[in-house]
Coordinates of C-alpha atoms in Angstrom, one line a residue:
Chain A
X14 CA 93.0 85.7 87.6
X15 CA 92.7 88.7 89.8
X16 CA 89.1 88.0 90.8
X17 CA 90.1 84.7 92.4
X18 CA 91.9 86.5 95.2
X19 CA 89.9 86.8 98.4
X20 CA 88.9 90.5 99.2
X21 CA 90.3 90.2 102.7
X22 CA 93.7 89.3 101.1
X23 CA 93.5 92.4 98.9
X24 CA 92.6 94.6 101.9
X25 CA 95.6 93.2 103.8
X26 CA 97.9 93.9 100.8
X27 CA 96.7 97.5 100.7
X28 CA 97.4 97.9 104.4
X29 CA 100.9 96.4 104.0
X30 CA 101.6 99.0 101.2
X31 CA 100.2 101.8 103.4
X32 CA 102.6 100.5 106.1
X33 CA 105.4 100.5 103.6
X34 CA 105.0 104.0 102.2
X35 CA 103.2 105.9 105.0
X36 CA 106.4 106.5 107.1
X37 CA 108.3 107.8 104.0
X38 CA 105.5 110.3 103.3
X39 CA 105.6 111.3 107.0
X40 CA 109.4 112.1 106.7
X41 CA 108.6 114.2 103.6
X42 CA 106.0 116.2 105.6
X43 CA 108.3 116.6 108.6
X44 CA 111.1 118.0 106.4
X45 CA 109.1 121.0 105.3
X46 CA 107.6 121.8 108.7
X47 CA 107.9 125.3 110.1
X48 CA 108.7 124.1 113.6
X49 CA 112.0 123.6 115.4
X50 CA 111.0 120.1 116.4
X51 CA 109.9 117.2 114.2
X52 CA 106.2 117.5 113.5
X53 CA 103.7 115.8 111.3
X54 CA 101.5 117.1 109.8
X55 CA 103.7 120.1 109.1
X56 CA 102.5 123.3 110.9
X57 CA 103.7 125.7 108.3
X58 CA 105.7 125.2 105.2
X59 CA 109.4 126.1 104.9
X60 CA 112.5 125.0 103.0
X61 CA 114.7 126.3 105.8
X62 CA 115.7 122.7 106.9
X63 CA 117.1 122.0 103.4
X64 CA 119.3 125.1 103.6
X65 CA 120.3 124.0 107.1
X66 CA 121.9 120.9 105.7
X67 CA 124.5 123.0 103.9
X68 CA 124.9 125.4 106.9
X69 CA 125.9 122.6 109.2
X70 CA 129.5 121.9 108.3
X71 CA 129.4 118.3 109.7
X72 CA 126.8 117.4 107.2
X73 CA 128.7 119.1 104.3
X74 CA 131.8 117.2 105.2
X75 CA 130.1 113.8 105.7
X76 CA 128.2 114.1 102.4
X77 CA 131.5 114.7 100.6
X78 CA 133.2 111.7 102.4
X79 CA 130.2 109.4 101.7
X80 CA 130.3 110.3 98.0
X81 CA 134.1 109.8 97.8
X82 CA 133.9 106.5 99.6
X83 CA 131.0 105.2 97.6
X84 CA 132.6 106.2 94.2
X85 CA 136.1 104.9 95.1
X86 CA 134.8 101.8 96.9
X87 CA 132.6 100.8 94.0
X88 CA 135.4 101.6 91.5
X89 CA 137.8 99.2 93.4
X90 CA 135.1 96.6 93.8
X91 CA 134.5 96.7 90.0
X92 CA 138.2 96.6 89.3
X93 CA 138.7 93.4 91.2
X94 CA 135.2 92.0 90.9
X95 CA 134.8 92.1 87.1
X96 CA 137.9 89.9 86.4
X97 CA 136.8 87.6 89.2
X98 CA 133.3 87.2 87.8
X99 CA 134.7 86.8 84.3
X100 CA 137.1 84.0 85.6
X101 CA 134.2 82.3 87.4
X102 CA 132.1 82.2 84.3
X103 CA 134.8 81.6 81.6
X104 CA 137.0 79.2 83.6
X105 CA 134.5 77.7 86.0
X106 CA 135.4 74.1 85.3
X107 CA 139.1 74.9 86.0
X108 CA 138.4 76.6 89.3
X109 CA 137.3 75.1 92.7
X110 CA 133.7 75.6 93.8
X111 CA 134.6 77.4 97.0
X112 CA 136.0 80.3 95.1
X113 CA 132.6 81.6 94.2
X114 CA 131.5 81.2 97.9
X115 CA 134.5 83.3 98.9
X116 CA 133.2 86.3 97.1
X117 CA 129.9 86.2 98.9
X118 CA 131.5 85.9 102.3
X119 CA 131.2 89.7 103.0
X120 CA 127.4 89.1 102.9
X121 CA 127.5 86.1 105.2
X122 CA 129.7 87.6 107.9
X123 CA 127.7 90.2 110.0
X124 CA 128.6 93.7 108.8
X125 CA 129.2 94.9 112.3
X126 CA 131.7 92.2 112.9
X127 CA 133.5 93.1 109.6
X128 CA 133.7 96.8 110.7
X129 CA 135.0 95.9 114.2
X130 CA 137.5 93.5 112.9
X131 CA 138.9 96.0 110.3
X132 CA 139.2 98.6 113.1
X133 CA 141.2 96.1 115.3
X134 CA 143.4 94.6 112.6
X135 CA 143.8 97.2 109.8
X136 CA 143.2 100.6 111.5
X137 CA 144.8 100.0 114.9
X138 CA 146.8 96.8 114.1
X139 CA 148.5 98.0 110.9
X140 CA 148.1 101.7 111.6
X141 CA 146.3 102.4 108.4
X142 CA 144.5 105.8 108.2
X143 CA 140.8 105.9 109.0
X144 CA 139.8 106.9 105.5
X145 CA 141.8 104.0 103.9
X146 CA 140.2 101.5 106.3
X147 CA 136.8 102.9 105.6
X148 CA 137.4 102.5 101.9
X149 CA 138.6 98.9 102.3
X150 CA 135.5 98.2 104.3
X151 CA 133.2 99.6 101.7
X152 CA 135.0 97.8 98.8
X153 CA 134.5 94.5 100.7
X154 CA 130.9 95.4 101.4
X155 CA 129.9 95.9 97.8
X156 CA 132.1 93.3 96.2
X157 CA 129.5 90.5 96.5
X158 CA 126.9 92.7 94.6
X159 CA 129.4 93.4 91.9
X160 CA 130.4 89.8 91.4
X161 CA 126.8 88.6 91.4
X162 CA 125.4 91.2 89.0
X163 CA 128.3 90.9 86.6
X164 CA 128.1 87.1 86.8
X165 CA 124.4 87.3 86.0
X166 CA 125.1 89.3 82.8
X167 CA 128.1 87.1 81.8
X168 CA 125.8 84.0 82.1
X169 CA 123.8 85.2 79.1
X170 CA 126.9 86.2 77.1
X171 CA 128.0 83.8 74.4
X172 CA 131.7 83.3 74.9
X173 CA 132.1 81.7 71.5
X174 CA 132.1 85.2 70.0
X175 CA 135.1 86.1 72.1
X176 CA 136.8 82.8 71.1
X177 CA 136.2 83.6 67.5
X178 CA 137.9 87.0 67.9
X179 CA 140.9 85.4 69.6
X180 CA 141.2 82.7 67.0
X181 CA 141.2 85.4 64.3
X182 CA 144.2 86.9 66.0
X183 CA 142.8 89.4 68.4
X184 CA 144.7 89.7 71.7
X185 CA 142.7 88.2 74.6
X186 CA 142.9 91.5 76.6
X187 CA 141.8 93.5 73.6
X188 CA 139.0 91.0 72.9
X189 CA 137.8 91.5 76.5
X190 CA 137.6 95.3 76.2
X191 CA 136.2 95.4 72.6
X192 CA 133.8 92.4 72.7
X193 CA 133.0 91.2 76.3
X194 CA 132.8 94.5 78.1
X195 CA 130.5 96.3 75.7
X196 CA 128.1 93.3 75.8
X197 CA 127.9 93.3 79.6
X198 CA 127.7 97.1 79.8
X199 CA 124.2 97.2 81.3
X200 CA 125.3 94.7 84.0
X201 CA 128.3 96.9 84.9
X202 CA 126.0 100.0 85.2
X203 CA 123.6 98.1 87.4
X204 CA 126.4 96.7 89.5
X205 CA 127.8 100.2 89.9
X206 CA 124.5 101.7 90.9
X207 CA 123.6 98.9 93.4
X208 CA 127.0 99.0 94.9
X209 CA 126.9 102.8 95.2
X210 CA 123.5 102.9 96.9
X211 CA 124.6 100.1 99.3
X212 CA 127.7 102.0 100.2
X213 CA 125.9 105.4 100.6
X214 CA 123.4 103.8 103.0
X215 CA 125.7 101.6 105.0
X216 CA 125.8 102.0 108.8
X217 CA 127.2 98.8 110.3
X218 CA 130.6 98.6 108.4
X219 CA 131.2 102.3 108.7
X220 CA 130.3 102.4 112.4
X221 CA 133.8 101.5 113.6
X222 CA 135.7 103.0 110.7
X223 CA 134.9 106.6 111.3
X224 CA 137.1 108.8 113.4
X225 CA 137.6 112.5 114.3
X226 CA 137.0 114.5 111.2
X227 CA 136.0 111.5 109.0
X228 CA 132.5 110.2 109.1
X229 CA 129.8 109.1 106.6
X230 CA 126.4 110.6 106.2
X231 CA 124.3 107.8 107.9
X232 CA 126.7 107.9 110.9
X233 CA 126.3 111.7 111.0
X234 CA 122.5 111.3 110.8
X235 CA 122.6 109.0 113.8
X236 CA 124.7 111.4 115.8
X237 CA 122.6 114.4 114.8
X238 CA 119.3 112.7 115.8
X239 CA 120.7 112.0 119.3
X240 CA 121.7 115.7 119.8
X241 CA 119.1 117.7 118.0
X242 CA 115.6 116.4 117.3
X243 CA 115.1 118.9 114.5
X244 CA 113.7 118.5 111.0
X245 CA 117.2 118.8 109.4
X246 CA 117.5 115.0 109.4
X247 CA 114.1 114.7 107.8
X248 CA 115.3 116.9 104.9
X249 CA 118.5 114.9 104.6
X250 CA 116.4 111.8 104.4
X251 CA 114.3 113.4 101.6
X252 CA 117.5 114.1 99.7
X253 CA 118.5 110.4 100.1
X254 CA 115.1 109.3 98.9
X255 CA 115.5 111.6 95.9
X256 CA 118.8 109.9 95.1
X257 CA 117.0 106.5 95.4
X258 CA 114.4 107.5 92.9
X259 CA 117.1 108.6 90.4
X260 CA 118.8 105.3 91.0
X261 CA 115.6 103.3 90.4
X262 CA 115.0 105.1 87.1
X263 CA 118.5 104.3 85.9
X264 CA 118.3 100.7 87.0
X265 CA 114.9 100.3 85.4
X266 CA 116.3 101.8 82.1
X267 CA 119.4 99.5 82.1
X268 CA 118.6 96.1 83.5
X269 CA 115.1 96.2 84.9
X270 CA 114.3 96.4 88.6
X271 CA 114.1 92.6 89.0
X272 CA 117.9 92.6 89.4
X273 CA 117.4 94.2 92.9
X274 CA 115.4 91.2 94.1
X275 CA 118.0 88.7 93.1
Chain B
X30 CA 146.9 77.7 80.8
X31 CA 143.2 78.2 81.4
X32 CA 143.5 77.2 85.0
X33 CA 146.3 79.7 85.4
X34 CA 144.3 82.5 83.7
X35 CA 141.3 81.8 86.0
X36 CA 143.4 82.0 89.1
X37 CA 145.2 85.2 88.0
X38 CA 142.0 87.0 87.1
X39 CA 140.3 86.1 90.4
X40 CA 143.4 86.6 92.6
X41 CA 142.9 90.3 93.3
X42 CA 139.4 89.7 94.7
X43 CA 140.6 86.6 96.5
X44 CA 143.5 88.5 98.0
X45 CA 141.2 91.3 99.2
X46 CA 138.7 89.0 100.8
X47 CA 141.5 87.0 102.5
X48 CA 143.5 89.9 103.7
X49 CA 140.7 92.2 104.8
X50 CA 137.9 89.8 105.8
X51 CA 139.1 86.3 106.6
X52 CA 142.3 87.3 108.5
X53 CA 140.8 90.2 110.5
X54 CA 137.7 88.3 111.5
X55 CA 139.7 85.2 112.4
X56 CA 142.0 87.4 114.5
X57 CA 139.0 88.9 116.2
X58 CA 137.6 85.4 117.0
X59 CA 141.0 84.0 118.0
X60 CA 141.7 86.7 120.7
X61 CA 138.7 85.3 122.6
X62 CA 140.6 82.0 123.0
X63 CA 143.9 83.4 124.0
X64 CA 142.6 85.9 126.6
X65 CA 144.2 85.8 130.1
X66 CA 142.3 83.6 132.5
X67 CA 141.9 80.5 130.3
X68 CA 140.8 79.4 126.9
X69 CA 137.1 79.9 127.3
X70 CA 137.3 82.6 130.0
X71 CA 135.6 85.3 127.9
X72 CA 132.7 83.0 127.1
X73 CA 132.3 82.0 130.7
X74 CA 132.3 85.7 131.6
X75 CA 129.7 86.4 128.9
X76 CA 127.3 83.6 129.9
X77 CA 127.7 84.1 133.7
X78 CA 126.3 87.6 133.4
X79 CA 122.5 87.8 133.6
X80 CA 122.5 91.1 131.7
X81 CA 124.5 89.7 128.8
X82 CA 122.4 86.5 128.7
X83 CA 119.3 88.8 128.5
X84 CA 120.9 90.8 125.6
X85 CA 121.5 87.5 123.6
X86 CA 118.1 86.2 124.4
X87 CA 116.4 89.5 123.5
X88 CA 118.2 89.6 120.2
X89 CA 117.0 86.1 119.4
X90 CA 113.5 87.0 120.4
X91 CA 113.4 90.2 118.4
X92 CA 114.9 88.5 115.3
X93 CA 112.5 85.5 115.6
X94 CA 109.3 87.6 116.0
X95 CA 110.4 89.9 113.1
X96 CA 111.1 86.9 110.9
X97 CA 107.7 85.2 111.6
X98 CA 105.6 88.3 111.1
X99 CA 107.5 89.4 108.0
X100 CA 107.1 85.8 106.6
X101 CA 103.3 85.7 107.1
X102 CA 102.7 89.3 105.8
X103 CA 105.3 88.9 103.1
X104 CA 103.9 85.7 101.8
X105 CA 100.3 86.9 101.6
X106 CA 101.3 90.2 100.0
X107 CA 103.7 88.4 97.5
X108 CA 100.8 86.0 96.6
X109 CA 98.5 88.9 95.8
X110 CA 101.2 90.7 93.9
X111 CA 102.2 87.7 91.8
X112 CA 98.5 87.1 90.9
X113 CA 97.9 90.7 89.9
X114 CA 97.6 92.0 86.3
X115 CA 101.0 92.7 84.7
X116 CA 100.8 96.5 85.0
X117 CA 99.6 96.4 88.6
X118 CA 102.4 93.9 89.4
X119 CA 105.1 96.2 88.0
X120 CA 103.7 99.1 90.1
X121 CA 103.6 97.0 93.3
X122 CA 107.1 95.8 92.7
X123 CA 108.4 99.3 92.2
X124 CA 106.7 100.4 95.4
X125 CA 108.4 97.6 97.3
X126 CA 111.8 98.2 95.8
X127 CA 111.7 101.9 96.7
X128 CA 111.8 101.4 100.5
X129 CA 114.3 98.6 100.1
X130 CA 116.7 101.0 98.4
X131 CA 116.1 103.8 100.9
X132 CA 118.7 103.4 103.7
X133 CA 118.1 101.7 107.0
X134 CA 118.8 104.9 108.9
X135 CA 116.2 106.9 107.0
X136 CA 113.6 104.2 107.5
X137 CA 114.3 103.7 111.2
X138 CA 114.3 107.5 111.7
X139 CA 110.7 107.5 110.2
X140 CA 109.6 105.5 113.2
X141 CA 111.1 108.0 115.6
X142 CA 108.8 110.6 114.1
X143 CA 105.8 108.2 114.4
X144 CA 106.4 106.7 117.9
X145 CA 108.0 109.7 119.6
X146 CA 106.5 111.5 122.6
X147 CA 105.1 114.2 120.3
X148 CA 105.0 111.8 117.5
X149 CA 102.3 111.1 114.9
X150 CA 100.8 108.2 116.8
X151 CA 100.6 110.0 120.2
X152 CA 99.2 113.2 118.6
X153 CA 96.6 111.3 116.7
X154 CA 95.5 109.3 119.8
X155 CA 95.3 112.5 121.9
X156 CA 93.4 114.3 119.2
X157 CA 90.9 111.4 119.0
X158 CA 90.6 111.5 122.8
X159 CA 91.8 107.9 123.3
X160 CA 94.6 109.0 125.6
X161 CA 95.2 112.1 127.8
X162 CA 98.9 112.0 128.2
X163 CA 101.4 110.8 125.6
X164 CA 102.4 107.2 125.9
X165 CA 106.1 106.1 126.0
X166 CA 106.2 104.1 122.8
X167 CA 109.9 104.3 122.1
X168 CA 112.8 102.3 123.6
X169 CA 110.6 99.2 124.0
X170 CA 111.1 95.8 122.4
X171 CA 107.8 96.3 120.5
X172 CA 109.2 99.5 118.9
X173 CA 112.3 97.7 117.8
X174 CA 110.4 94.8 116.3
X175 CA 107.9 97.0 114.6
X176 CA 110.7 99.0 112.9
X177 CA 112.6 95.9 111.9
X178 CA 109.5 94.4 110.3
X179 CA 109.1 97.6 108.4
X180 CA 112.7 97.4 107.3
X181 CA 112.6 93.8 106.1
X182 CA 109.1 93.3 104.7
X183 CA 110.1 94.7 101.2
X184 CA 112.9 92.2 101.1
X185 CA 110.6 89.3 102.0
X186 CA 108.0 90.4 99.5
X187 CA 110.5 90.6 96.7
X188 CA 112.1 87.3 97.5
X189 CA 108.7 85.6 97.7
X190 CA 107.4 87.1 94.5
X191 CA 110.4 85.5 92.7
X192 CA 109.6 82.2 94.3
X193 CA 105.8 82.3 93.6
X194 CA 106.4 83.3 90.0
X195 CA 108.3 80.1 89.5
X196 CA 105.3 78.0 90.4
X197 CA 103.7 77.0 87.1
X198 CA 100.2 78.4 86.6
X199 CA 99.1 75.0 85.2
X200 CA 99.5 73.5 88.6
X201 CA 97.1 76.0 90.2
X202 CA 94.6 75.6 87.4
X203 CA 94.8 71.8 87.7
X204 CA 94.2 72.0 91.4
X205 CA 91.2 74.3 90.8
X206 CA 89.7 72.2 88.1
X207 CA 90.0 69.2 90.3
X208 CA 87.7 71.0 92.7
X209 CA 90.1 72.5 95.3
X210 CA 89.0 75.8 96.8
X211 CA 91.5 78.7 96.4
X212 CA 92.4 78.3 100.1
X213 CA 93.0 74.6 99.7
X214 CA 95.1 75.2 96.6
X215 CA 97.2 77.7 98.5
X216 CA 97.8 75.4 101.5
X217 CA 98.3 72.2 99.6
X218 CA 100.0 73.3 96.3
X219 CA 101.5 76.8 96.7
X220 CA 102.8 76.5 100.2
X221 CA 104.8 73.2 99.8
X222 CA 106.3 74.5 96.5
X223 CA 107.2 77.8 98.2
X224 CA 108.8 76.3 101.2
X225 CA 112.4 76.4 100.1
X226 CA 111.9 80.1 99.1
X227 CA 110.2 80.8 102.5
X228 CA 113.3 79.4 104.2
X229 CA 115.6 81.6 102.1
X230 CA 113.6 84.6 103.0
X231 CA 113.5 83.7 106.7
X232 CA 117.2 83.2 106.8
X233 CA 117.8 86.6 105.2
X234 CA 115.5 88.4 107.6
X235 CA 116.6 86.5 110.7
X236 CA 120.3 87.0 110.1
X237 CA 119.9 90.7 109.1
X238 CA 117.7 91.5 112.2
X239 CA 120.0 89.5 114.5
X240 CA 123.0 91.6 113.4
X241 CA 121.3 94.9 112.9
X242 CA 122.6 98.1 114.5
X243 CA 120.9 101.3 113.4
X244 CA 117.3 100.2 114.1
X245 CA 117.8 98.8 117.7
X246 CA 120.1 101.8 118.4
X247 CA 117.5 104.4 117.4
X248 CA 114.3 102.7 118.6
X249 CA 115.7 100.6 121.5
X250 CA 118.4 102.8 122.8
X251 CA 120.4 101.5 125.8
X252 CA 117.3 100.1 127.4
X253 CA 116.8 97.5 124.7
X254 CA 120.3 96.5 123.9
X255 CA 120.8 93.9 121.2
X256 CA 124.0 92.0 120.2
X257 CA 124.8 94.7 117.6
X258 CA 124.4 97.7 119.9
X259 CA 126.0 95.8 122.8
X260 CA 129.1 95.0 120.6
X261 CA 129.4 98.7 119.8
X262 CA 129.0 99.8 123.4
X263 CA 131.6 97.2 124.6
X264 CA 134.1 98.4 121.9
X265 CA 133.6 102.1 121.8
X266 CA 132.3 103.1 125.3
X267 CA 133.9 100.5 127.6
X268 CA 136.9 99.9 125.3
X269 CA 136.8 96.3 126.3
X270 CA 137.9 94.7 123.1
X271 CA 138.1 91.2 124.4
X272 CA 134.4 91.3 125.5
X273 CA 133.5 93.0 122.2
X274 CA 135.3 90.2 120.3
X275 CA 133.4 87.6 122.3
X276 CA 130.1 89.2 121.2
X277 CA 131.3 89.3 117.6
X278 CA 132.3 85.6 117.8
X279 CA 128.9 84.6 119.2
X280 CA 127.2 86.5 116.4
X281 CA 129.3 84.8 113.7
X282 CA 128.5 81.4 115.3
X283 CA 124.8 82.1 115.4
X284 CA 124.7 83.4 111.8
X285 CA 126.8 80.6 110.3
X286 CA 124.8 77.9 112.1
X287 CA 121.5 79.4 111.1
X288 CA 122.6 79.6 107.4
X289 CA 124.0 76.0 107.3
X290 CA 121.1 74.4 109.1
X291 CA 118.4 76.2 107.1
X292 CA 120.0 75.7 103.7
X293 CA 120.2 72.0 104.4
X294 CA 116.6 72.1 105.6
X295 CA 115.6 74.0 102.4
X296 CA 117.2 71.3 100.3
X297 CA 115.5 68.5 102.1
X298 CA 112.0 70.2 102.0
X299 CA 112.2 70.9 98.3
X300 CA 109.3 69.0 96.7
X301 CA 110.8 69.5 93.3
X302 CA 113.9 67.5 94.3
X303 CA 112.2 64.4 95.5

């Protein structure tokens, strides 16, 4: 089959892939450069900029906040998203069609509008603390991914097994935890990972929901780039790429990477 | 009983979306209709300013160019990937997923290093002797479009690989055995069957570039404001929340209209359905 593709098309594909990966390699090079400004190719090699991440307290704080928000937001999204996905698959005929649309709304509404609206209504309007509002924003942001991935793995689950357990006297709640949940385990792991990476990388929702003392890593990166054009941001970026690689390996081991494209 | 169980299980998520998404966004939009000065005053204000009209038009233009170029490059790349040998296909998919999972800030930042005054591109051109003084490549519409294409091509490739894989191989072989050249098969068989998928990809890229913040902020700055960066500036620098809400409302209208019109178009153009 391969030989039927026009050589020019193959050349173009190679160029597209160079375009895709080149800039990431450039970041890697800039992160180890021995200069006080961003340079590629690196002039001399140093790991100083990686140390610098931990020396700048703002980065330390925002990394901690980002991890907290990503873990908690994903946890809450799983807590409300798994039952919702279960209901949508198990009781679909008894539920109106718009309900499944409702759970993808956070993807349809522009993220930046969600962030601004939460600032107006929840943070300023209701007087909720910044961290709580940020957490609410991230839970909403990742909810569609959770519902979608869990629904995808429930779609291939045979509910008659669960019904058999219930008809043999097992409590529905117990049946869910002992029969349904173990069967969709890989879906839960994939949903967790996708949600976590989405949350860690988010800018637009977090943009309005950060305040004095509370910020997330991508927002801090934006602020740092504006003030200092030094390689620290390149080394933070390399750390984030390392995280992405770890995530890809885990996703590949659990559900296969095709889940990302869905 | 079953209906009740379904409702109870989905209620926490329903409640969360209603309380923290629908009500706040509705409140944001509704303040634009109750502003002092009349029902549509904020919109009259928005559209009577040449600067604000420019921001809206520029955002449209940037999103449209980004979408068209990503569509063309994405389709051709996805076609090659979907026709590759299985092991090669896996490698190419992994290489497209990696940038997709790398955050938008990191990927936009890469273009700062490339296009900056002392950036990779300027240094290379100077070294080659093409230019004598560094060019101002940043904070132009081109730099924003370039970075947005970079951000969204992986998404387009992955969506289109999924679409192209669903086209039965038999059809392509039939077309070839009936004497069609590969180009003709592509245009007359692959393209019509891929159209609904192309529309889905286009909608994803258009809406995401229209509402993006980090990329236009880093590569366009205040000189190339888009609806996203303008909304932030109105809200956090000018503290004009009515004006910011108006920008938000216009964004929602543009996105919802695009999605509705295009999904309808995708259904109508689906050759499988007719």
